[in-house]
Amino acid sequence: MNTVLNITRSILGQPWRWRMLETDARDPGFAPDDLVTQLLLARGCPREALAAHKAPSIRAFMPDPSIFRDMDRAADRLADAVQAGEHVAVFGDYDVDGATSAALMILLLRDLGLEARPYIPDRLMEGYGPSGPALVRLKDEGASLIITVDCGAQAFEALEMARVAGVDVVVVDHHKCASALPHALALVNPNRLDETEGAAHGHLAAVGVAFLLGAALIRTLRTRGFFADRPEPKLLDLLDLVALGTVADVASLKGLNRAFVAQGLKVMAKRGNIGIDALLTASRLTRAPTSTDLGFALGPRINAGGRVGKSDLGVRLLTTRDPGEAERIATELDRLNEERRAIEGIVQEAAEMLAAHKSNRAVIVVAGHGWHPGVIGIVAGRLKEKFGRPALVIALDDAGIGKGSGRSIPGVDLGAAVLAAKEADLLVAGGGHAMAAGLTIAEDRIEAFGDFLSERLDAAVTRAMGDRALLLDAVLSARGVTPDLVTTMEAGGPYGMGWPQPRVVAGPVRVLKADVVGNGHVRAIVSGDCPGGGGGTLKAVAFRQADTALGQALLGAAPHRRLWLAGRARIDDWGTRPAAELHIDDAAWAD
């Protein structure tokens, strides 16, 4: 039986199951002899690849860039531009993946002796992706080659205008493609429908694709003898950008992405990039950064520029040579992030009220006038977490045109559904990938769009929700949640989308003290000094749970009642010495 502690219905109404059975189902005689091996196997690591996954390296996971369609053509055109000293523009998206992709290309070309011009569209004035007028303007201002990063796969009209204007465009993207492709000199995207071997890397973020293009470019220049009298750029030094963009874009941390993040964190810890160093300081991070820091500390600050500030702040920060400028931009991004949080809270409250009336639909679609389009993606993620199903949030302007952003759940491909809605003429524009999507829609089409999504995705959502369970890796006492345990489990990382953080059960415990702190967080001190508990005390936090059944159970637990707590063990380094704490995801009564 795969049930943990015989818990078939927790306080949040879900069963608890082992992420992996105690023995490998393919070989009942096989029993992993250490926790890290168990964690790797439970996340789908083949037994024969354990060594590579315990120390993920670029060499072990890096494919030949030439397996991707148009990669060699793109590398040849960039090599021509480098050798001729052409005027090159890099057109990026305004999120973290776009900023890091653009920064990677700019820094690499700078090391090759070519100063490329960055161009990041204004989120509110220009919207997502390349526009024809912007591309033509860049050409008129001297650009003979434009590289679009993290956008362009659906830019049919814009790329046609660029073609007519006579400027070469290389598209570097990872978003879902339609069967027809826009005109470009080269379109490098592992999610092209005509990809073969490269399709295995469809989980890459755009910055990962840009890194592969960088490798192909250096190889091409090497074969041309370009480095006969100059050193080759150290492409691996740019892995801090790749790690940041990969984690912030919630790309699946499997395969090559694991190596990107694992090695990128090592590069970032050296603080060689002036902008990232300033951002780490602004984020008040003094220790070596972790994958969690990329997603919850650095990423949101860079995103804040595109959401509620100037769209190009992220690229300027990541490419500046001036420490003073880096400090000023990082401080501004930190301030904008606080402003973003306040705006987000207002939109989230309104969106949750509307979503409550649609919580029985397969996909939640809500829209509102006056909502800031810079925070709708974050709010969609909050709705997804609260209701356990895909959610899209649409900000409507005075003209009745909506900008929407969506987030999905594992097993439900939202990007493909949005692309299908666009092909059904329900959207002005739209696209994305499995877990996230963006769109433009007329207000009078929103209801039909919601119906389309719910009908198309109903079976997938039902299946995904039917499989819903809290997956666990270990059961231990409160005394067993220690810094050493956290350090051991981190060796199975990096963790993120597709490679989930370990989740443990601590208990049984009784609640000594519980109160509400911050924005609806429940903080508790629990003790294992109870029958079967094994002693010890533990600090625990349930984020944004004050108004839920979980939060109320913690706040109202009688002193004699025992609980099992399920969550993720973390290091609390605010005190004089590091201690462990538990971030609670669920709980169940032990008696």
Coordinates of C-alpha atoms in Angstrom, one line a residue:
M1 CA 0.0 0.0 0.0
N2 CA 1.4 3.4 -1.0
T3 CA -0.4 5.4 1.6
V4 CA 1.7 7.2 4.2
L5 CA 0.7 6.6 7.8
N6 CA -2.7 5.4 6.6
I7 CA -3.7 9.0 5.8
T8 CA -6.3 8.9 3.1
R9 CA -7.8 12.3 3.8
S10 CA -5.7 15.0 5.4
I11 CA -6.9 18.3 6.9
L12 CA -6.8 19.7 3.3
G13 CA -8.7 16.7 2.0
Q14 CA -6.1 14.8 0.2
P15 CA -4.3 11.4 0.6
W16 CA -0.7 11.2 1.5
R17 CA 1.4 8.9 -0.7
W18 CA 5.0 7.9 -1.0
R19 CA 6.7 9.6 -3.9
M20 CA 8.4 6.2 -4.4
L21 CA 7.8 2.8 -2.9
E22 CA 10.4 1.5 -0.5
T23 CA 11.8 -0.8 -3.2
D24 CA 12.2 -0.2 -6.9
A25 CA 9.1 -1.7 -8.7
R26 CA 11.4 -3.0 -11.5
D27 CA 13.5 -4.9 -9.0
P28 CA 11.9 -5.7 -5.7
G29 CA 15.2 -6.7 -4.3
F30 CA 16.7 -3.3 -4.8
A31 CA 16.7 -1.0 -1.8
P32 CA 18.5 2.4 -2.0
D33 CA 21.0 2.7 0.8
D34 CA 21.1 6.4 1.2
L35 CA 18.6 9.3 1.2
V36 CA 20.0 11.1 -1.8
T37 CA 19.7 8.0 -4.0
Q38 CA 16.1 7.6 -2.9
L39 CA 15.3 11.2 -3.7
L40 CA 16.9 10.9 -7.2
L41 CA 15.1 7.7 -8.1
A42 CA 11.8 9.0 -6.8
R43 CA 12.1 11.9 -9.3
G44 CA 12.5 9.7 -12.3
C45 CA 16.3 9.4 -12.4
P46 CA 17.3 6.1 -14.2
R47 CA 19.4 3.9 -11.9
E48 CA 22.2 3.9 -14.5
A49 CA 22.3 7.7 -14.5
L50 CA 22.6 8.2 -10.7
A51 CA 26.2 9.3 -10.8
A52 CA 25.5 11.9 -13.5
H53 CA 22.5 13.3 -11.6
K54 CA 24.3 13.5 -8.2
A55 CA 26.9 15.8 -9.8
P56 CA 25.2 17.2 -12.9
S57 CA 27.8 18.6 -15.3
I58 CA 27.4 20.5 -18.6
R59 CA 29.6 17.9 -20.3
A60 CA 27.3 15.0 -19.3
F61 CA 24.1 16.6 -20.4
M62 CA 25.0 19.0 -23.3
P63 CA 23.7 18.0 -26.7
D64 CA 25.4 18.9 -30.0
P65 CA 23.7 22.2 -30.8
S66 CA 23.5 21.2 -34.5
I67 CA 20.7 18.7 -33.7
F68 CA 18.3 21.7 -33.6
R69 CA 16.7 22.9 -36.8
D70 CA 18.2 26.2 -38.1
M71 CA 20.9 26.3 -35.4
D72 CA 23.8 26.1 -37.8
R73 CA 22.2 28.7 -40.1
A74 CA 21.8 31.0 -37.1
A75 CA 25.4 30.4 -35.9
D76 CA 26.7 31.1 -39.4
R77 CA 24.8 34.4 -39.7
L78 CA 25.9 35.6 -36.2
A79 CA 29.5 34.6 -37.1
D80 CA 29.3 36.8 -40.3
A81 CA 28.0 39.7 -38.2
V82 CA 30.8 39.3 -35.7
Q83 CA 33.5 39.2 -38.3
A84 CA 32.1 42.1 -40.3
G85 CA 31.4 44.2 -37.2
E86 CA 27.7 44.6 -38.1
H87 CA 25.2 46.6 -36.1
V88 CA 23.2 43.9 -34.2
A89 CA 20.1 44.4 -32.1
V90 CA 18.9 41.9 -29.5
F91 CA 15.1 42.1 -29.1
G92 CA 14.0 40.4 -25.8
D93 CA 10.9 39.9 -23.7
Y94 CA 10.4 41.9 -20.5
D95 CA 10.4 38.9 -18.1
V96 CA 13.4 37.2 -16.4
D97 CA 13.9 34.6 -19.2
G98 CA 13.8 37.4 -21.8
A99 CA 16.2 39.6 -19.8
T100 CA 18.7 36.8 -19.1
S101 CA 18.5 35.6 -22.8
A102 CA 19.2 39.1 -24.1
A103 CA 22.0 39.7 -21.5
L104 CA 23.6 36.4 -22.5
M105 CA 23.7 37.2 -26.2
I106 CA 24.9 40.8 -25.5
L107 CA 27.7 39.8 -23.1
L108 CA 28.9 37.0 -25.5
L109 CA 28.9 39.3 -28.5
R110 CA 30.7 41.9 -26.4
D111 CA 33.4 39.3 -25.6
L112 CA 33.7 38.7 -29.4
G113 CA 34.3 42.4 -30.0
L114 CA 30.7 43.4 -31.1
E115 CA 28.5 45.8 -29.0
A116 CA 24.9 44.7 -29.6
R117 CA 22.0 47.0 -28.9
P118 CA 19.3 45.7 -26.5
Y119 CA 15.7 46.4 -27.2
I120 CA 13.0 45.4 -24.7
P121 CA 9.4 46.5 -25.5
D122 CA 7.4 48.4 -23.0
R123 CA 4.8 46.1 -21.5
L124 CA 2.0 48.6 -21.5
M125 CA 2.6 50.5 -24.7
E126 CA 4.0 47.8 -27.0
G127 CA 2.8 44.5 -25.5
Y128 CA 4.5 41.1 -25.8
G129 CA 6.9 40.1 -28.5
P130 CA 8.2 41.8 -31.7
S131 CA 6.1 44.4 -33.4
G132 CA 6.7 45.2 -37.1
P133 CA 7.2 49.0 -36.5
A134 CA 9.8 48.2 -33.8
L135 CA 11.8 45.9 -36.0
V136 CA 11.6 48.3 -39.0
R137 CA 12.7 51.2 -36.7
L138 CA 15.7 49.1 -35.5
K139 CA 16.6 48.5 -39.2
D140 CA 16.3 52.2 -40.0
E141 CA 18.6 53.0 -37.1
G142 CA 21.3 50.8 -38.6
A143 CA 20.6 47.2 -37.5
S144 CA 21.4 44.7 -40.2
L145 CA 20.7 41.7 -38.0
I146 CA 18.1 41.4 -35.2
I147 CA 18.1 38.5 -32.7
T148 CA 14.8 37.9 -30.9
V149 CA 15.0 36.0 -27.7
D150 CA 12.2 34.4 -25.7
C151 CA 9.7 35.7 -28.4
G152 CA 9.1 35.6 -32.1
A153 CA 7.7 32.1 -32.6
Q154 CA 4.2 33.6 -33.3
A155 CA 5.3 37.0 -34.7
F156 CA 4.0 36.4 -38.3
E157 CA 3.1 40.0 -39.2
A158 CA 6.1 41.5 -37.5
L159 CA 8.6 39.2 -39.1
E160 CA 7.0 39.7 -42.5
M161 CA 7.4 43.5 -42.1
A162 CA 11.1 42.9 -41.2
R163 CA 11.6 40.8 -44.3
V164 CA 10.1 43.4 -46.6
A165 CA 12.3 46.1 -44.9
G166 CA 15.3 44.0 -45.7
V167 CA 16.6 43.1 -42.2
D168 CA 17.7 39.6 -41.2
V169 CA 16.0 38.2 -38.1
V170 CA 17.1 35.2 -36.1
V171 CA 14.5 33.9 -33.7
V172 CA 15.6 32.2 -30.5
D173 CA 12.5 31.0 -28.6
H174 CA 11.0 28.1 -26.7
H175 CA 7.3 28.8 -26.8
K176 CA 4.8 26.5 -28.6
C177 CA 4.8 26.8 -32.3
A178 CA 2.0 26.4 -34.8
S179 CA 2.3 24.1 -37.8
A180 CA 3.2 27.2 -39.9
L181 CA 6.2 29.2 -38.9
P182 CA 6.8 33.0 -39.4
H183 CA 9.4 34.0 -41.9
A184 CA 12.8 34.4 -40.4
L185 CA 16.4 33.8 -41.5
A186 CA 16.5 31.2 -38.8
L187 CA 14.1 30.1 -36.1
V188 CA 15.7 28.1 -33.4
N189 CA 13.1 26.5 -31.0
P190 CA 13.1 23.0 -29.6
N191 CA 9.2 23.2 -29.7
R192 CA 9.0 23.5 -33.4
L193 CA 6.5 20.9 -34.6
D194 CA 9.0 19.7 -37.2
E195 CA 11.8 19.2 -34.7
T196 CA 13.2 15.7 -34.4
E197 CA 16.1 15.0 -32.1
G198 CA 15.9 18.5 -30.7
A199 CA 12.4 18.0 -29.4
A200 CA 13.7 16.1 -26.5
H201 CA 14.9 19.4 -25.1
G202 CA 11.5 21.2 -25.4
H203 CA 11.7 21.9 -21.6
L204 CA 14.5 24.4 -22.0
A205 CA 13.9 28.0 -21.2
A206 CA 14.8 30.5 -23.9
V207 CA 18.0 31.4 -22.1
G208 CA 19.0 27.7 -22.4
V209 CA 18.4 27.8 -26.1
A210 CA 20.4 31.0 -26.3
F211 CA 23.3 29.3 -24.5
L212 CA 23.3 26.5 -27.1
L213 CA 23.3 29.1 -29.9
G214 CA 26.3 30.7 -28.1
A215 CA 28.1 27.4 -28.1
A216 CA 27.3 26.9 -31.8
L217 CA 28.6 30.4 -32.6
I218 CA 31.9 29.9 -30.8
R219 CA 32.4 26.6 -32.6
T220 CA 31.6 28.2 -36.0
L221 CA 34.1 31.1 -35.3
R222 CA 36.7 28.6 -34.2
T223 CA 36.5 26.6 -37.5
R224 CA 36.9 29.9 -39.3
G225 CA 40.1 30.7 -37.4
F226 CA 38.7 33.7 -35.6
F227 CA 40.5 32.8 -32.4
A228 CA 43.9 32.5 -33.9
D229 CA 45.0 35.8 -32.4
R230 CA 42.4 36.3 -29.6
P231 CA 41.1 34.2 -26.7
E232 CA 37.8 32.3 -26.9
P233 CA 35.0 33.7 -24.6
K234 CA 34.4 31.6 -21.5
L235 CA 30.8 30.7 -22.2
L236 CA 30.5 28.7 -19.0
D237 CA 31.0 32.0 -17.1
L238 CA 27.5 33.0 -18.4
L239 CA 25.8 30.0 -16.7
D240 CA 24.7 32.3 -13.8
L241 CA 22.3 34.0 -16.3
V242 CA 21.1 30.6 -17.6
A243 CA 20.4 29.3 -14.1
L244 CA 18.5 32.5 -13.2
G245 CA 16.3 32.5 -16.4
T246 CA 15.7 28.8 -16.2
V247 CA 14.4 28.8 -12.6
A248 CA 12.5 32.1 -12.9
D249 CA 10.7 30.8 -16.0
V250 CA 9.6 27.7 -14.1
A251 CA 11.3 25.4 -16.6
S252 CA 11.4 21.7 -15.7
L253 CA 14.7 21.0 -13.9
K254 CA 15.3 17.7 -15.8
G255 CA 18.2 16.7 -18.0
L256 CA 20.2 19.6 -19.3
N257 CA 18.4 22.2 -17.2
R258 CA 19.6 20.4 -14.0
A259 CA 23.2 20.9 -15.2
F260 CA 22.5 24.5 -16.2
V261 CA 21.2 25.4 -12.7
A262 CA 23.6 23.3 -10.7
Q263 CA 26.7 24.8 -12.4
G264 CA 25.1 28.2 -12.8
L265 CA 24.6 28.5 -9.0
K266 CA 28.4 27.8 -8.6
V267 CA 29.2 30.6 -11.1
M268 CA 26.7 33.0 -9.3
A269 CA 28.3 32.3 -5.9
K270 CA 31.5 33.9 -7.3
R271 CA 29.6 37.1 -8.0
G272 CA 31.4 37.7 -11.2
N273 CA 28.5 39.5 -12.9
I274 CA 28.4 43.0 -11.5
G275 CA 24.6 43.3 -11.9
I276 CA 23.8 40.0 -10.2
D277 CA 26.2 40.9 -7.4
A278 CA 24.3 44.1 -6.8
L279 CA 21.0 42.3 -7.0
L280 CA 22.1 39.7 -4.4
T281 CA 23.1 42.6 -2.1
A282 CA 19.7 44.3 -2.7
S283 CA 18.0 41.0 -1.9
R284 CA 20.0 40.9 1.4
L285 CA 21.5 37.6 0.5
T286 CA 25.0 37.1 2.0
R287 CA 25.3 33.3 1.6
A288 CA 25.7 31.3 -1.6
P289 CA 22.4 31.5 -3.5
T290 CA 20.1 28.5 -3.9
S291 CA 17.6 27.6 -6.6
T292 CA 14.9 28.8 -4.3
D293 CA 16.6 32.2 -4.1
L294 CA 16.5 32.5 -7.9
G295 CA 12.8 31.9 -8.0
F296 CA 11.7 33.9 -4.9
A297 CA 14.3 36.6 -4.4
L298 CA 16.2 37.5 -7.6
G299 CA 13.6 36.6 -10.2
P300 CA 10.7 38.7 -8.8
R301 CA 13.0 41.8 -8.6
I302 CA 14.1 41.6 -12.2
N303 CA 10.5 40.9 -13.2
A304 CA 9.4 44.0 -11.3
G305 CA 11.1 46.2 -13.9
G306 CA 8.9 44.8 -16.7
R307 CA 5.8 44.6 -14.6
V308 CA 5.5 48.0 -13.0
G309 CA 8.7 49.9 -14.0
K310 CA 10.9 50.3 -17.0
S311 CA 11.1 47.1 -19.1
D312 CA 14.8 47.4 -19.9
L313 CA 16.0 47.6 -16.3
G314 CA 16.7 43.9 -16.1
V315 CA 18.9 43.8 -19.2
R316 CA 20.7 47.0 -18.2
L317 CA 21.5 45.5 -14.8
L318 CA 22.8 42.2 -16.1
T319 CA 25.0 43.8 -18.8
T320 CA 26.4 46.9 -17.1
R321 CA 30.1 47.4 -16.5
D322 CA 29.6 50.1 -13.9
P323 CA 29.2 49.0 -10.2
G324 CA 27.6 52.3 -9.3
E325 CA 25.0 51.9 -12.0
A326 CA 24.4 48.3 -11.0
E327 CA 23.8 49.4 -7.4
R328 CA 21.3 52.1 -8.5
I329 CA 19.3 49.8 -10.8
A330 CA 19.2 46.9 -8.2
T331 CA 18.0 49.4 -5.5
E332 CA 15.3 50.6 -8.0
L333 CA 14.2 47.1 -8.8
D334 CA 14.0 46.3 -5.1
R335 CA 11.7 49.3 -4.6
L336 CA 9.6 48.4 -7.7
N337 CA 9.2 44.9 -6.3
E338 CA 7.6 46.2 -3.1
E339 CA 5.3 48.4 -5.3
R340 CA 4.5 45.3 -7.3
R341 CA 3.5 43.4 -4.2
A342 CA 1.0 46.1 -3.2
I343 CA -0.6 46.2 -6.6
E344 CA -0.7 42.4 -6.7
G345 CA -2.6 42.2 -3.4
I346 CA -5.3 44.5 -4.7
V347 CA -5.8 42.5 -8.0
Q348 CA -5.6 39.2 -6.2
E349 CA -8.4 40.1 -3.8
A350 CA -10.7 41.1 -6.6
A351 CA -9.7 38.1 -8.8
E352 CA -10.3 35.6 -6.0
M353 CA -13.8 36.9 -5.4
L354 CA -14.6 36.3 -9.1
A355 CA -12.9 33.0 -9.2
A356 CA -14.9 31.7 -6.2
H357 CA -18.0 31.7 -8.4
K358 CA -16.2 29.7 -11.2
S359 CA -14.3 27.2 -9.1
N360 CA -16.4 24.3 -10.6
R361 CA -15.0 24.9 -14.1
A362 CA -12.1 23.0 -15.5
V363 CA -10.2 26.3 -16.1
I364 CA -10.8 29.4 -14.1
V365 CA -11.0 32.6 -16.3
V366 CA -11.5 35.9 -14.7
A367 CA -11.2 39.5 -16.0
G368 CA -11.4 43.0 -14.6
H369 CA -11.1 46.6 -15.7
G370 CA -8.3 48.5 -14.1
W371 CA -6.2 45.5 -13.2
H372 CA -2.5 46.1 -13.7
P373 CA -1.3 43.8 -16.5
G374 CA 2.1 43.5 -14.9
V375 CA 0.8 41.4 -12.0
I376 CA -1.8 39.2 -13.7
G377 CA 0.6 36.3 -14.2
I378 CA 1.5 36.2 -10.5
V379 CA -2.2 36.4 -9.6
A380 CA -3.0 33.5 -12.0
G381 CA -0.4 31.5 -10.2
R382 CA -2.1 32.2 -6.8
L383 CA -5.5 31.2 -8.2
K384 CA -4.0 28.0 -9.5
E385 CA -2.6 27.2 -6.1
K386 CA -5.8 28.0 -4.3
F387 CA -8.2 26.2 -6.5
G388 CA -6.0 23.4 -7.8
R389 CA -6.8 24.0 -11.5
P390 CA -5.5 26.1 -14.4
A391 CA -6.3 29.8 -14.1
L392 CA -6.1 32.8 -16.5
V393 CA -6.4 36.4 -15.3
I394 CA -7.2 39.1 -17.9
A395 CA -6.7 42.8 -17.4
L396 CA -9.1 44.9 -19.5
D397 CA -8.3 48.4 -20.8
D398 CA -10.7 51.2 -21.6
A399 CA -11.1 50.0 -25.2
G400 CA -12.3 46.6 -24.1
I401 CA -9.1 44.8 -25.0
G402 CA -7.7 42.3 -22.5
K403 CA -4.2 41.2 -21.8
G404 CA -4.2 37.8 -20.2
S405 CA -1.8 35.5 -18.4
G406 CA -2.4 31.9 -17.3
R407 CA -0.7 29.3 -15.2
S408 CA -1.4 25.5 -15.4
I409 CA -1.1 22.4 -13.3
P410 CA 1.0 19.3 -14.1
G411 CA -0.5 17.2 -16.8
V412 CA -2.5 20.0 -18.4
D413 CA -0.9 21.8 -21.5
L414 CA -2.3 25.3 -21.3
G415 CA 0.0 26.7 -24.0
A416 CA -1.3 24.3 -26.6
A417 CA -4.9 25.1 -25.6
V418 CA -4.4 28.8 -25.9
L419 CA -2.7 28.3 -29.3
A420 CA -5.8 26.3 -30.4
A421 CA -8.1 29.1 -29.2
K422 CA -6.1 31.5 -31.3
E423 CA -6.4 29.3 -34.4
A424 CA -10.2 29.2 -33.6
D425 CA -10.3 33.0 -33.9
L426 CA -11.2 33.5 -30.2
L427 CA -8.0 35.5 -29.5
V428 CA -6.2 38.5 -31.1
A429 CA -2.9 36.8 -30.1
G430 CA -1.8 34.0 -27.8
G431 CA 0.8 31.4 -27.1
G432 CA 2.9 29.9 -24.4
H433 CA 4.1 26.5 -23.1
A434 CA 2.6 23.7 -21.1
M435 CA 2.6 25.5 -17.7
A436 CA 2.1 29.1 -18.7
A437 CA 0.5 31.2 -21.4
G438 CA -0.2 34.7 -22.5
L439 CA -2.9 36.2 -24.7
T440 CA -4.7 39.3 -26.1
I441 CA -8.5 39.1 -26.3
A442 CA -11.5 41.3 -27.0
E443 CA -13.8 41.6 -24.0
D444 CA -16.8 40.2 -25.9
R445 CA -14.9 37.0 -26.6
I446 CA -13.9 36.1 -23.0
E447 CA -17.0 34.0 -22.2
A448 CA -16.6 32.0 -25.3
F449 CA -12.9 31.6 -24.7
G450 CA -13.6 30.3 -21.1
D451 CA -16.1 27.8 -22.5
F452 CA -13.6 26.7 -25.2
L453 CA -10.8 26.1 -22.6
S454 CA -13.1 24.3 -20.1
E455 CA -14.4 22.0 -22.8
R456 CA -11.0 21.3 -24.4
L457 CA -9.2 20.7 -21.1
D458 CA -12.0 19.2 -18.9
A459 CA -10.7 15.6 -19.3
A460 CA -7.1 16.5 -18.6
V461 CA -8.0 18.6 -15.6
T462 CA -10.3 15.9 -14.2
R463 CA -7.5 13.3 -14.7
A464 CA -4.9 15.6 -13.1
M465 CA -7.1 16.4 -10.1
G466 CA -8.1 12.8 -9.7
D467 CA -4.4 12.0 -9.3
R468 CA -4.0 14.7 -6.7
A469 CA -2.2 13.6 -3.6
L470 CA 0.5 14.9 -1.4
L471 CA 3.7 13.1 -2.3
L472 CA 6.2 12.5 0.5
D473 CA 9.8 11.4 0.8
A474 CA 10.4 10.6 4.4
V475 CA 8.7 10.4 7.9
L476 CA 10.7 11.5 10.9
S477 CA 10.3 13.0 14.4
A478 CA 10.4 16.7 15.1
R479 CA 13.9 16.1 16.5
G480 CA 14.9 14.7 13.1
V481 CA 14.3 18.0 11.3
T482 CA 17.8 19.4 11.5
P483 CA 20.2 21.5 9.4
D484 CA 22.1 18.3 8.6
L485 CA 19.0 16.8 7.1
V486 CA 18.4 19.8 5.0
T487 CA 22.0 19.8 3.7
T488 CA 21.7 16.1 2.8
M489 CA 18.5 16.6 0.9
E490 CA 20.0 19.6 -1.0
A491 CA 22.5 17.1 -2.5
G492 CA 19.6 15.7 -4.5
G493 CA 19.0 19.1 -6.1
P494 CA 18.7 21.5 -7.7
Y495 CA 15.0 21.4 -7.1
G496 CA 12.2 23.2 -9.0
M497 CA 9.5 22.5 -11.6
G498 CA 9.7 18.8 -12.6
W499 CA 12.2 18.0 -9.9
P500 CA 10.2 18.8 -6.7
Q501 CA 11.6 19.8 -3.4
P502 CA 11.7 16.9 -0.9
R503 CA 8.7 16.8 1.4
V504 CA 8.8 15.2 4.8
V505 CA 6.4 14.3 7.5
A506 CA 7.3 15.3 11.1
G507 CA 5.5 14.0 14.1
P508 CA 3.4 13.3 15.8
V509 CA 3.6 16.7 17.5
R510 CA 1.4 18.9 19.6
V511 CA 1.1 22.7 19.0
L512 CA 2.7 24.7 21.8
K513 CA 1.9 28.1 20.2
A514 CA 0.4 29.4 17.0
D515 CA -0.3 32.9 15.7
V516 CA -0.9 34.8 12.5
V517 CA 2.0 36.8 11.1
G518 CA 2.5 38.9 7.9
N519 CA 0.1 38.4 5.1
G520 CA -2.0 35.6 6.5
H521 CA 0.9 33.3 7.4
V522 CA 0.5 30.9 10.4
R523 CA 3.6 30.5 12.6
A524 CA 3.7 27.7 15.1
I525 CA 6.0 26.1 17.6
V526 CA 5.4 22.4 17.9
S527 CA 6.7 19.7 20.3
G528 CA 7.4 16.1 19.9
D529 CA 7.0 15.7 23.7
C530 CA 3.9 13.5 23.3
P531 CA 3.1 9.8 22.9
G532 CA 5.1 8.5 20.0
G533 CA 6.6 11.9 19.2
G534 CA 10.3 11.2 20.0
G535 CA 10.8 14.6 21.7
G536 CA 12.3 17.8 20.3
T537 CA 10.7 21.1 19.4
L538 CA 10.3 22.6 15.9
K539 CA 9.4 26.0 14.4
A540 CA 6.9 25.7 11.5
V541 CA 5.2 28.1 9.1
A542 CA 2.2 27.7 6.9
F543 CA 2.3 30.4 4.3
R544 CA -1.0 32.2 3.3
Q545 CA -3.0 29.6 5.2
A546 CA -4.6 31.6 8.0
D547 CA -8.1 31.4 6.5
T548 CA -7.9 27.8 5.4
A549 CA -8.8 24.6 7.2
L550 CA -5.0 24.0 7.7
G551 CA -4.5 27.4 9.3
Q552 CA -7.5 27.1 11.5
A553 CA -6.5 23.6 12.7
L554 CA -3.0 24.9 13.7
L555 CA -4.5 28.0 15.4
G556 CA -7.2 26.1 17.2
A557 CA -5.3 22.8 18.1
A558 CA -6.0 21.7 21.6
P559 CA -2.8 21.1 23.7
H560 CA -3.5 17.4 24.0
R561 CA -4.2 16.7 20.3
R562 CA -1.4 15.3 18.2
L563 CA -0.7 16.2 14.5
W564 CA 1.4 14.9 11.7
L565 CA 2.9 17.9 9.8
A566 CA 3.9 17.5 6.1
G567 CA 6.1 20.1 4.4
R568 CA 9.6 21.1 3.3
A569 CA 12.5 21.4 5.7
R570 CA 14.4 24.6 5.4
I571 CA 17.4 26.4 7.1
D572 CA 16.4 29.3 9.2
D573 CA 19.6 31.4 9.3
W574 CA 18.2 34.5 11.0
G575 CA 19.4 33.6 14.5
T576 CA 22.9 33.4 15.9
R577 CA 23.3 29.9 14.4
P578 CA 21.4 28.1 11.7
A579 CA 18.4 26.1 12.7
A580 CA 15.9 24.0 10.8
E581 CA 12.2 24.8 10.3
L582 CA 9.3 23.2 8.5
H583 CA 7.3 25.0 5.8
I584 CA 4.0 23.3 6.2
D585 CA 2.0 22.1 3.1
D586 CA -0.6 20.0 4.9
A587 CA -1.4 18.3 8.2
A588 CA -3.3 15.3 9.5
W589 CA -4.6 14.5 13.0
A590 CA -2.7 11.6 14.6
D591 CA -5.6 10.8 17.0

